[in-house]
CSV table of N, CA, C and O and ligand atoms in Angstrom, one decimal:
chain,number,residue,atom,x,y,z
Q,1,UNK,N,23.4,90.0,46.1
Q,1,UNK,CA,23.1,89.8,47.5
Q,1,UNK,C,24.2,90.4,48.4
Q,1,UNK,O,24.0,91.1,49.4
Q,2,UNK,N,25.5,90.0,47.9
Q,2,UNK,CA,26.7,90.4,48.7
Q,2,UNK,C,27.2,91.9,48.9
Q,2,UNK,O,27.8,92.4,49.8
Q,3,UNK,N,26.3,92.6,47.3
Q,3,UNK,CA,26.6,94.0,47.1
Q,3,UNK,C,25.5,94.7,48.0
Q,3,UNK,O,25.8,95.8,48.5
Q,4,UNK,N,24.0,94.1,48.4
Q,4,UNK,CA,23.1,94.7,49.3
Q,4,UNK,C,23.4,94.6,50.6
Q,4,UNK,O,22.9,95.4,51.4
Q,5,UNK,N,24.2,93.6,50.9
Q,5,UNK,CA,24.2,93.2,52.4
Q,5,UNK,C,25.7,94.3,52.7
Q,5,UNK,O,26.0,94.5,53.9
Q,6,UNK,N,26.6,94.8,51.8
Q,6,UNK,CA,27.2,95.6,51.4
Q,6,UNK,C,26.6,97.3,52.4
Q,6,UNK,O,27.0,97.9,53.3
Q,7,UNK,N,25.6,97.3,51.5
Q,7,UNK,CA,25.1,98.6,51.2
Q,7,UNK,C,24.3,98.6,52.4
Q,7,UNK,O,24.0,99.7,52.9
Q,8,UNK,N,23.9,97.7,53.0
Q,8,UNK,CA,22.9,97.6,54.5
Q,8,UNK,C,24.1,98.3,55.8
Q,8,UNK,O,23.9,99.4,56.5
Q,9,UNK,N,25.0,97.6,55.8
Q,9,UNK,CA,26.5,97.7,56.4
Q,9,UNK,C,26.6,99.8,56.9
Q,9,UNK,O,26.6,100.6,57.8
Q,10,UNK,N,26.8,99.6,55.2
Q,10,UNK,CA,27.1,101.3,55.3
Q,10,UNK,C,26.4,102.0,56.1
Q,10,UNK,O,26.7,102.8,57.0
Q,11,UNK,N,24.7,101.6,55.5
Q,11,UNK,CA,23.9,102.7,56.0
Q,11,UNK,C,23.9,102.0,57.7
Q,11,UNK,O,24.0,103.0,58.4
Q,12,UNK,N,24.0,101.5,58.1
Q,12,UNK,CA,24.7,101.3,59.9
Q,12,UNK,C,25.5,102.6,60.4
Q,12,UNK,O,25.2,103.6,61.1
Q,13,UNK,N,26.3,102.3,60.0
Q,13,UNK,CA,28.1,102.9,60.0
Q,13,UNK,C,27.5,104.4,59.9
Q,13,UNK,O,27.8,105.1,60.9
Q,14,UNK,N,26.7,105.0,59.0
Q,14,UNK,CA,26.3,106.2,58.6
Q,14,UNK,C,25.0,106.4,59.5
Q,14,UNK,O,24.5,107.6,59.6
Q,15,UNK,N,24.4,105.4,60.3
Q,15,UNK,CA,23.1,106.0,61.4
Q,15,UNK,C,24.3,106.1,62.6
Q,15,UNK,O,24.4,107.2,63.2
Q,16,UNK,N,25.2,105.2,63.0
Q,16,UNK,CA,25.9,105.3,63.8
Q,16,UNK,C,26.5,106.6,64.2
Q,16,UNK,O,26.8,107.1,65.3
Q,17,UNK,N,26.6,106.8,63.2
Q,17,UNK,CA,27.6,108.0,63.2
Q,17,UNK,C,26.7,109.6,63.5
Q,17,UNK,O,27.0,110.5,64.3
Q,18,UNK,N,26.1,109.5,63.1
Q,18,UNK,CA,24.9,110.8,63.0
Q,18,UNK,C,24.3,111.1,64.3
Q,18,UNK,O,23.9,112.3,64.7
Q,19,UNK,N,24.2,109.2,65.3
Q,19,UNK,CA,23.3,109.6,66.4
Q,19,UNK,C,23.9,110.1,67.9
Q,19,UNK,O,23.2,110.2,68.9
Q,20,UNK,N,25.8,110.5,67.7
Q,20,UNK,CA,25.6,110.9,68.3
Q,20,UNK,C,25.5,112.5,69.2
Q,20,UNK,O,26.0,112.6,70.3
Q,21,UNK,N,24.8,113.4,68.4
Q,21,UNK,CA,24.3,113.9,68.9
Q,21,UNK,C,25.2,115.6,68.5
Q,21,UNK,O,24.6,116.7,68.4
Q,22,UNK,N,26.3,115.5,68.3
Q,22,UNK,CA,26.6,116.4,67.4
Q,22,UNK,C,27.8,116.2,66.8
Q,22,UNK,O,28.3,115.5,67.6
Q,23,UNK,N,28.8,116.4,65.8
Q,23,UNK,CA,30.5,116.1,65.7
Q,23,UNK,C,31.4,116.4,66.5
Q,23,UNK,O,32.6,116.2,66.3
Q,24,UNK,N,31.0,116.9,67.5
Q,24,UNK,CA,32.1,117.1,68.1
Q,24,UNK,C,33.3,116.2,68.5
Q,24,UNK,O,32.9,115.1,68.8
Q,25,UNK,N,34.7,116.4,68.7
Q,25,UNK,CA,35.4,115.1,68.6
Q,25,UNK,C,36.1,116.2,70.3
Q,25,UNK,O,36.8,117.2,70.4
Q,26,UNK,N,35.3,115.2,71.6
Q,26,UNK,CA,35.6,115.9,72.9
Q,26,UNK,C,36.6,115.0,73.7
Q,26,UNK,O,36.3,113.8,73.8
Q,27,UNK,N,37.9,115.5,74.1
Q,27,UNK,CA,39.1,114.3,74.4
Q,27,UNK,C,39.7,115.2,76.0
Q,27,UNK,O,39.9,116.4,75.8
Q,28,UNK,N,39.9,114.9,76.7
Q,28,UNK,CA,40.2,114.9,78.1
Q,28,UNK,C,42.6,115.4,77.5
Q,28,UNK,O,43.5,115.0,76.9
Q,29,UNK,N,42.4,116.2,78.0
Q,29,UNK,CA,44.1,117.2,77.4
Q,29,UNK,C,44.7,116.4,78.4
Q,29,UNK,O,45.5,115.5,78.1
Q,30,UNK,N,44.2,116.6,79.8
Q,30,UNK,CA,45.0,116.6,81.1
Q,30,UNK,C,43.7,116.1,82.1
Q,30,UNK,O,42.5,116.4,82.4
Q,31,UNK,N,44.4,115.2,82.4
Q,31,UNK,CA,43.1,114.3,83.9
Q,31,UNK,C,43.9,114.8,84.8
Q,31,UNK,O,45.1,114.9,84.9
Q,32,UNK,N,42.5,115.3,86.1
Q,32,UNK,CA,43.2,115.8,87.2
Q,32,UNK,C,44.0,113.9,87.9
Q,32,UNK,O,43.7,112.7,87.5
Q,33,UNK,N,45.1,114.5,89.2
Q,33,UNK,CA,45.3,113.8,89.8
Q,33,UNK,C,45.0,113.7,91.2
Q,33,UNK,O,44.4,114.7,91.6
Q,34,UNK,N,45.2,112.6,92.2
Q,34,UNK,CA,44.8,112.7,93.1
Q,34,UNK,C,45.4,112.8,94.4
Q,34,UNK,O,46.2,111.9,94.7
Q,35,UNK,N,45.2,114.1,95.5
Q,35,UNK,CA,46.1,114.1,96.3
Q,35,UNK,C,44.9,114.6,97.5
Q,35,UNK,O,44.1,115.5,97.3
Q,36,UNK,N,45.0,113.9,98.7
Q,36,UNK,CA,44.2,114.7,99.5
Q,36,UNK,C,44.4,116.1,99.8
Q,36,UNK,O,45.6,116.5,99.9
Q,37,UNK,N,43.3,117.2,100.2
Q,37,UNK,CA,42.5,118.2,100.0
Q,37,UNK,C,43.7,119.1,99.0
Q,37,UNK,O,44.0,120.2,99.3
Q,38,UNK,N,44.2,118.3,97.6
Q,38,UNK,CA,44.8,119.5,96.8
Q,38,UNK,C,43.6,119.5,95.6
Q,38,UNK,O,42.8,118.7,95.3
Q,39,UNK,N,43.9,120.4,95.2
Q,39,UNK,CA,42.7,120.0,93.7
Q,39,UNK,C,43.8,120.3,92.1
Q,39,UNK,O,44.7,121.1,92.1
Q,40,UNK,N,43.5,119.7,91.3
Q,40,UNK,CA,44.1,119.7,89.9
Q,40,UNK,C,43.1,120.2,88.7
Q,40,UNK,O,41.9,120.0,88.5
Q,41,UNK,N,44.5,121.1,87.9
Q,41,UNK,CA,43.6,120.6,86.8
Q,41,UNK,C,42.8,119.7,85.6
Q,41,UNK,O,43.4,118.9,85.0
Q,42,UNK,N,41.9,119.9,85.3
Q,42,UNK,CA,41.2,119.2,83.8
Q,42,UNK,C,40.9,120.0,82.7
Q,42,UNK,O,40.1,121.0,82.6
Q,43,UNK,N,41.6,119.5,82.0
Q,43,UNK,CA,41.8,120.2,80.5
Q,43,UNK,C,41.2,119.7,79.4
Q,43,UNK,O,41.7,118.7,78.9
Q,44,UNK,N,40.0,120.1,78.9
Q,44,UNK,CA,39.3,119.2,77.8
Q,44,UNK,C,39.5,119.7,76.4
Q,44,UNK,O,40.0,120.9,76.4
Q,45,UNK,N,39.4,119.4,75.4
Q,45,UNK,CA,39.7,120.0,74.4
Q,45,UNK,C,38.6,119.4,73.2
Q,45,UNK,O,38.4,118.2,73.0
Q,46,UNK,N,38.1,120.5,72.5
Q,46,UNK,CA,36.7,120.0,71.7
Q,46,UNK,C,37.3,120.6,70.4
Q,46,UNK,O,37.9,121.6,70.5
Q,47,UNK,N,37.3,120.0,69.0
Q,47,UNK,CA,37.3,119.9,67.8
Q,47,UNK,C,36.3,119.5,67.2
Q,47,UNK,O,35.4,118.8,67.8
Q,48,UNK,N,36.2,119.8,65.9
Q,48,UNK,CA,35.3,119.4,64.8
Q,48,UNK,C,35.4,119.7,63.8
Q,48,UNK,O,35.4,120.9,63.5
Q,49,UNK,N,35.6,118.8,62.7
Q,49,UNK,CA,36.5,118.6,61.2
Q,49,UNK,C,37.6,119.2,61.2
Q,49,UNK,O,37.9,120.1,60.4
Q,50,UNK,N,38.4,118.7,62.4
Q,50,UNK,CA,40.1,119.3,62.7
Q,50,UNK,C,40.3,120.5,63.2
Q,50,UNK,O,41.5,120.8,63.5
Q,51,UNK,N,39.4,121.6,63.4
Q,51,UNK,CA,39.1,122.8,64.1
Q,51,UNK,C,38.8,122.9,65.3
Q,51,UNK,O,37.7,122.3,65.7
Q,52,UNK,N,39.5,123.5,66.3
Q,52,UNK,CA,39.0,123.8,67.7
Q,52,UNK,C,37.5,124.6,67.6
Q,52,UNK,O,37.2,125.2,66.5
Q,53,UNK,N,36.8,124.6,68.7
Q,53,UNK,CA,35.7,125.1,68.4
Q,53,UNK,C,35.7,125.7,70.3
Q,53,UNK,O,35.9,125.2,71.4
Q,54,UNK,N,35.4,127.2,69.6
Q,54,UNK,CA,35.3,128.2,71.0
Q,54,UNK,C,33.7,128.3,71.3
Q,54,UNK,O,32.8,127.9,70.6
Q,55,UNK,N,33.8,128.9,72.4
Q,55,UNK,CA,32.7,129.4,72.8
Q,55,UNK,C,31.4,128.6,73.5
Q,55,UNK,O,30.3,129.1,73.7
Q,56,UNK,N,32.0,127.2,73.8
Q,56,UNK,CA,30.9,126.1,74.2
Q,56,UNK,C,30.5,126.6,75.7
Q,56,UNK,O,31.2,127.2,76.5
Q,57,UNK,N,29.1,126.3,76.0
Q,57,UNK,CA,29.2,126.1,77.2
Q,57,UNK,C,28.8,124.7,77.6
Q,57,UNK,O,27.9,124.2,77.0
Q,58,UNK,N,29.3,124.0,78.5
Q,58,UNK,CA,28.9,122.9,78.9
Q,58,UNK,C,29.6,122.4,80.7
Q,58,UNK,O,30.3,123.1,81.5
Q,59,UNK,N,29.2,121.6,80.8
Q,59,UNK,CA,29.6,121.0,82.2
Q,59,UNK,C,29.8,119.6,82.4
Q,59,UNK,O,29.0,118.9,81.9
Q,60,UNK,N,30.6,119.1,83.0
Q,60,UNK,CA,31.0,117.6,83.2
Q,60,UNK,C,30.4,117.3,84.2
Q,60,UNK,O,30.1,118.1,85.1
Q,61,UNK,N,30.1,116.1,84.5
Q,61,UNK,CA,29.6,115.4,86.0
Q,61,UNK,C,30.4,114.4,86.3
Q,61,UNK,O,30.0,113.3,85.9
Q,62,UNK,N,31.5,114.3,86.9
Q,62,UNK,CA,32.2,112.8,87.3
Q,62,UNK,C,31.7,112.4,88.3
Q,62,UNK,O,31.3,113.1,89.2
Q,63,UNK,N,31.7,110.9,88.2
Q,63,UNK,CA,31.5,110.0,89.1
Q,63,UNK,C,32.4,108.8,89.0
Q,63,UNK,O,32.7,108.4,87.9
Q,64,UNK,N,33.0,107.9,90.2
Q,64,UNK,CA,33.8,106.9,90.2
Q,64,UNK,C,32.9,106.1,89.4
Q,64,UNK,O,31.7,106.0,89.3
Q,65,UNK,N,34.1,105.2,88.7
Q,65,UNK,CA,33.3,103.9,88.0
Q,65,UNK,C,32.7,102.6,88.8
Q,65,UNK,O,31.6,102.2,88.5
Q,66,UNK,N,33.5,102.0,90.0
Q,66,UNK,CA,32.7,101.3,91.0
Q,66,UNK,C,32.4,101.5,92.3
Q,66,UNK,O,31.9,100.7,93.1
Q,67,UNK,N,32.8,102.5,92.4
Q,67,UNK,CA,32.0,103.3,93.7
Q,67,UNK,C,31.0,104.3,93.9
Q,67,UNK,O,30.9,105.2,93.0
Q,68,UNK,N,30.1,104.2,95.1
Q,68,UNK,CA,29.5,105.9,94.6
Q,68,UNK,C,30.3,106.6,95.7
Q,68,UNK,O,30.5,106.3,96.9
Q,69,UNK,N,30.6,107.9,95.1
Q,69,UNK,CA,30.9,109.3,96.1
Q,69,UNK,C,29.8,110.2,95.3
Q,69,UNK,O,30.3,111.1,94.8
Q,70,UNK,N,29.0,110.2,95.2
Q,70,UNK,CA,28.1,110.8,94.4
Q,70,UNK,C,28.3,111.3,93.3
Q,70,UNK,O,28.5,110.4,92.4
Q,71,UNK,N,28.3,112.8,92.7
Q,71,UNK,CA,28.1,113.4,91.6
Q,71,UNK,C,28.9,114.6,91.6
Q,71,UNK,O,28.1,115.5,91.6
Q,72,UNK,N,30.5,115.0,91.6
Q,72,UNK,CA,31.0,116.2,91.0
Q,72,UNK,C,30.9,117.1,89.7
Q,72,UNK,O,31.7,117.0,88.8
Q,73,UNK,N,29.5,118.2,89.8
Q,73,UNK,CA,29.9,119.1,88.5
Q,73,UNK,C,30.8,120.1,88.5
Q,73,UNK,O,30.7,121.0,89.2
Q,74,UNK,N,31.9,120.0,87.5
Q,74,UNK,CA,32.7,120.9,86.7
Q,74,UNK,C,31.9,122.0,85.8
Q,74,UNK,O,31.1,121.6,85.0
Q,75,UNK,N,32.2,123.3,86.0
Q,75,UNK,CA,32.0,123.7,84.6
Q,75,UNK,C,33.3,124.6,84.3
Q,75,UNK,O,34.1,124.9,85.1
Q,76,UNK,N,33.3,124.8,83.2
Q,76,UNK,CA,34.6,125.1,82.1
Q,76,UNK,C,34.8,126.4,81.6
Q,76,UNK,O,34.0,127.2,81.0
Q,77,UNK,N,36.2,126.3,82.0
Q,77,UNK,CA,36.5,127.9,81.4
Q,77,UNK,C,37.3,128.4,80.1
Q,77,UNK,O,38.5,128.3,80.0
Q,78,UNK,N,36.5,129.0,79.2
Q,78,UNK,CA,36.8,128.7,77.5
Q,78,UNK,C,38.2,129.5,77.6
Q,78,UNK,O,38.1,130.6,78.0
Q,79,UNK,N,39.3,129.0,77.4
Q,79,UNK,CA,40.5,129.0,77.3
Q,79,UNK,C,41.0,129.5,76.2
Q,79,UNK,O,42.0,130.2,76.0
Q,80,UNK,N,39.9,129.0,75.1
Q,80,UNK,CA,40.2,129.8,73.2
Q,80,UNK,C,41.1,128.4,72.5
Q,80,UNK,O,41.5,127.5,73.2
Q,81,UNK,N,41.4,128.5,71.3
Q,81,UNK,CA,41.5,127.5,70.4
Q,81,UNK,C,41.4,126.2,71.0
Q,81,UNK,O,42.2,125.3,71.1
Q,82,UNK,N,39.5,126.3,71.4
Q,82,UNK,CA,38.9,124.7,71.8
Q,82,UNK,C,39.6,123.7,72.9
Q,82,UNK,O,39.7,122.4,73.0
Q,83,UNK,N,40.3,125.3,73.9
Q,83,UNK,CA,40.5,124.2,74.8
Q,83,UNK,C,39.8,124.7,76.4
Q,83,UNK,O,39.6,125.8,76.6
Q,84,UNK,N,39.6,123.8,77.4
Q,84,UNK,CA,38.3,124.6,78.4
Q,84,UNK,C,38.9,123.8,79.5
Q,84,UNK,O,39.3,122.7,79.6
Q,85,UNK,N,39.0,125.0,80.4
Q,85,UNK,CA,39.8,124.2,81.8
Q,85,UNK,C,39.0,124.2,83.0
Q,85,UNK,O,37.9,124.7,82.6
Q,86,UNK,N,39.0,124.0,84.1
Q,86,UNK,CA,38.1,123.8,85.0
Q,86,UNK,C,39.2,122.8,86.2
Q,86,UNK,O,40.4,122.6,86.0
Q,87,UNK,N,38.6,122.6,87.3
Q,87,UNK,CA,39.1,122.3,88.4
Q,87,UNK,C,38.9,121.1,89.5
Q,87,UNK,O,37.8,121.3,90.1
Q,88,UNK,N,39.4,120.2,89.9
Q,88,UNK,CA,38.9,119.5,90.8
Q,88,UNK,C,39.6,119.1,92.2
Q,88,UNK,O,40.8,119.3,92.2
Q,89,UNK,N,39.1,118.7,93.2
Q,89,UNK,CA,39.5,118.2,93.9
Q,89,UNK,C,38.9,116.7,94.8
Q,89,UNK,O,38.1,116.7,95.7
Q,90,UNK,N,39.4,115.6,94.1
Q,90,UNK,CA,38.7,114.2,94.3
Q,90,UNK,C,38.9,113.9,95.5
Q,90,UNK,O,39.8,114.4,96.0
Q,91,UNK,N,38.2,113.2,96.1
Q,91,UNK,CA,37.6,112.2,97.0
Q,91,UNK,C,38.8,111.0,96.9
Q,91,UNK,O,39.3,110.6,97.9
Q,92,UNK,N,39.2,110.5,95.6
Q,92,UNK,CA,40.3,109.5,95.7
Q,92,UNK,C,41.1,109.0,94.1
Q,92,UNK,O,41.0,109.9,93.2
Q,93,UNK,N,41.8,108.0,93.8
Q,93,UNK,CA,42.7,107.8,92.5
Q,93,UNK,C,41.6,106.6,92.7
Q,93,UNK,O,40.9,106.1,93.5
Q,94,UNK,N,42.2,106.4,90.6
Q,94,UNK,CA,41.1,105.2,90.6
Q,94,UNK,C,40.3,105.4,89.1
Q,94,UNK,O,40.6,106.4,88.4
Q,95,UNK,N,39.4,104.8,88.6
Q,95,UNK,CA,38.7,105.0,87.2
Q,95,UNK,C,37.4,106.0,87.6
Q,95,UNK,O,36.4,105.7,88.3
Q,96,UNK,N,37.7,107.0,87.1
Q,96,UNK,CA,36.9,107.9,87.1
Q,96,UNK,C,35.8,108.2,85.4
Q,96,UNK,O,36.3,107.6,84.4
Q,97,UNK,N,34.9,108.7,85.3
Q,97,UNK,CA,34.1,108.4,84.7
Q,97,UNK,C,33.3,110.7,84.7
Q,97,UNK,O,32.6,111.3,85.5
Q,98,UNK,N,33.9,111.1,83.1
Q,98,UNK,CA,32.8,112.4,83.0
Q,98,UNK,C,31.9,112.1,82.1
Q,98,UNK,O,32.2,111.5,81.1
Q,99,UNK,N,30.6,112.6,82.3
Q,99,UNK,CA,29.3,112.9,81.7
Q,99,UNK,C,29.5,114.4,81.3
Q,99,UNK,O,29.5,115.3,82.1
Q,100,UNK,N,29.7,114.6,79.9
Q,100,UNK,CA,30.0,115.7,79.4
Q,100,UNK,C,28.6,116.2,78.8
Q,100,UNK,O,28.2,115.5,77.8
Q,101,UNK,N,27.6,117.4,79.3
Q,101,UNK,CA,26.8,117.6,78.8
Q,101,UNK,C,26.3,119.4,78.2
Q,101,UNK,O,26.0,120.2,79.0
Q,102,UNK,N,26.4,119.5,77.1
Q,102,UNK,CA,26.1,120.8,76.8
Q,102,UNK,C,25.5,121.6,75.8
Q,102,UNK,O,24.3,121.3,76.0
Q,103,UNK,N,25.5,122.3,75.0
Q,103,UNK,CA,24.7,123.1,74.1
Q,103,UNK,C,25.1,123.8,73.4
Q,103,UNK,O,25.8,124.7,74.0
Q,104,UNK,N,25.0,124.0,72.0
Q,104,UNK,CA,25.1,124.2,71.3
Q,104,UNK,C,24.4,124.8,69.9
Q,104,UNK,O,24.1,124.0,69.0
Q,105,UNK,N,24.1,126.1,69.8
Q,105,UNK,CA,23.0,126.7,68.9
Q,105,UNK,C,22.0,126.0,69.1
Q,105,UNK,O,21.6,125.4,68.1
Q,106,UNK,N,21.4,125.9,70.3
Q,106,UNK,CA,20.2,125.5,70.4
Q,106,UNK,C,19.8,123.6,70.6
Q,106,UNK,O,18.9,123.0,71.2
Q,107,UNK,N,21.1,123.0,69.8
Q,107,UNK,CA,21.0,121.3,69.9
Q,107,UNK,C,21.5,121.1,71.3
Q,107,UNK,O,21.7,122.2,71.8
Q,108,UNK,N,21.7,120.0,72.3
Q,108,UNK,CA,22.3,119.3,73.1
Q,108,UNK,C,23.2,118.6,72.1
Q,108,UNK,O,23.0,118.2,71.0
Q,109,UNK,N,24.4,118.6,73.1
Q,109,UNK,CA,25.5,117.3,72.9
Q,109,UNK,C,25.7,116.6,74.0
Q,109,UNK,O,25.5,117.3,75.0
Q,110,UNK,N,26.0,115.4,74.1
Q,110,UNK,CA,26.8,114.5,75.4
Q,110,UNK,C,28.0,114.0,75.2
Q,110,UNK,O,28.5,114.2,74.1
Q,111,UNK,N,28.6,113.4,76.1
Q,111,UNK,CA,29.5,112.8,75.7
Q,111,UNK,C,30.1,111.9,77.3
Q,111,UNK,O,29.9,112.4,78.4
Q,112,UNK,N,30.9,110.8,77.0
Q,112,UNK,CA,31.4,110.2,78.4
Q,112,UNK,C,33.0,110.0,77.8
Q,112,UNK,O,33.4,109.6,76.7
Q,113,UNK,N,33.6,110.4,78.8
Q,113,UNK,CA,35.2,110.2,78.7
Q,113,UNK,C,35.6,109.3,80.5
Q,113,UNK,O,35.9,109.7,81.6
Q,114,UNK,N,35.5,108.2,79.7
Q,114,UNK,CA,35.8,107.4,81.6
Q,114,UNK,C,37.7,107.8,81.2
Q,114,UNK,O,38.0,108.1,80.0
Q,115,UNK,N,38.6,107.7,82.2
Q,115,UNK,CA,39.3,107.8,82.6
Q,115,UNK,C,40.3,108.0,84.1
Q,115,UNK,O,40.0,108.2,85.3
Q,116,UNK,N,41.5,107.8,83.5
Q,116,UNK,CA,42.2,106.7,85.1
Q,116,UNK,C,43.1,108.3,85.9
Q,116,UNK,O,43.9,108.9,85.3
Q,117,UNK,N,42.6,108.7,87.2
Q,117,UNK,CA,43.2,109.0,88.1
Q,117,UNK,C,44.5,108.6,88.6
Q,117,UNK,O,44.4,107.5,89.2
Q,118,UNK,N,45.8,109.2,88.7
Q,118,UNK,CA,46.8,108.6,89.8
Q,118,UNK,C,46.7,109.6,90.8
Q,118,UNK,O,46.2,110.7,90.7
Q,119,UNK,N,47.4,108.7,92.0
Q,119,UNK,CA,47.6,109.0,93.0
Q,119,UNK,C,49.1,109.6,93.2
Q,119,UNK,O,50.0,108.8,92.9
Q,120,UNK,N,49.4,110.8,93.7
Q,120,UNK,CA,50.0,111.6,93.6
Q,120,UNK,C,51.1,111.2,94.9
Q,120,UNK,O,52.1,112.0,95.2
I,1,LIG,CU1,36.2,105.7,95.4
């Protein structure tokens, strides 16, 4: 019983893992900061099985986490060894929140990277 409820576990861990949507391992380099009308940059950086991976195209959507200012899309400029820069200029400091969405030989990937803004 102990070794099935074992083996139930894994296969979790292993649908978990699969669903979402491609390997990519996508991590925020550099969060812009916040200064009125300057803009900063954002540096993302995409890997998979310890390899940078060039050539993506995709786009971010931030939005604050408890406010609305609506919807800022980013898109990204392939930098080369999987790192992609792009530009902003926020509305304010504070927990900001990207909707990372893009493509890939044909699949979609997502991804959300919330993170904290300072004020400059
Ligand atoms: Cu706000």
């Amino acid at each position: 019983m102990k070794k099935l409820l074992a083996g139930f576990m894994l296969l979790i861990v292993l649908l978990a893992g699969c669903s979402s949507g491609s390997d990519f391992e996508i991590t925020l380099r550099e969060a812009p900061k916040y200064k009125a009308g300057e803009s900063y940059p954002v540096v993302i950086e995409v890997m998979k099985d310890g390899e940078p991976v060039d050539g993506l195209e995709f786009a971010a959507y931030l939005e604050m986490a408890k406010m609305d200012h609506g919807t800022i899309e980013l898109n990204f400029e392939d930098k080369g060894n999987g790192v992609y820069e792009s530009s902003v200029e926020l509305p304010m400091g504070g927990e900001w929140i990207a909707n990372i969405e893009g493509e890939s030989d044909g699949s979609a990937f997502e991804h959300v990277i919330t993170f904290e803004v300072e004020k400059e």
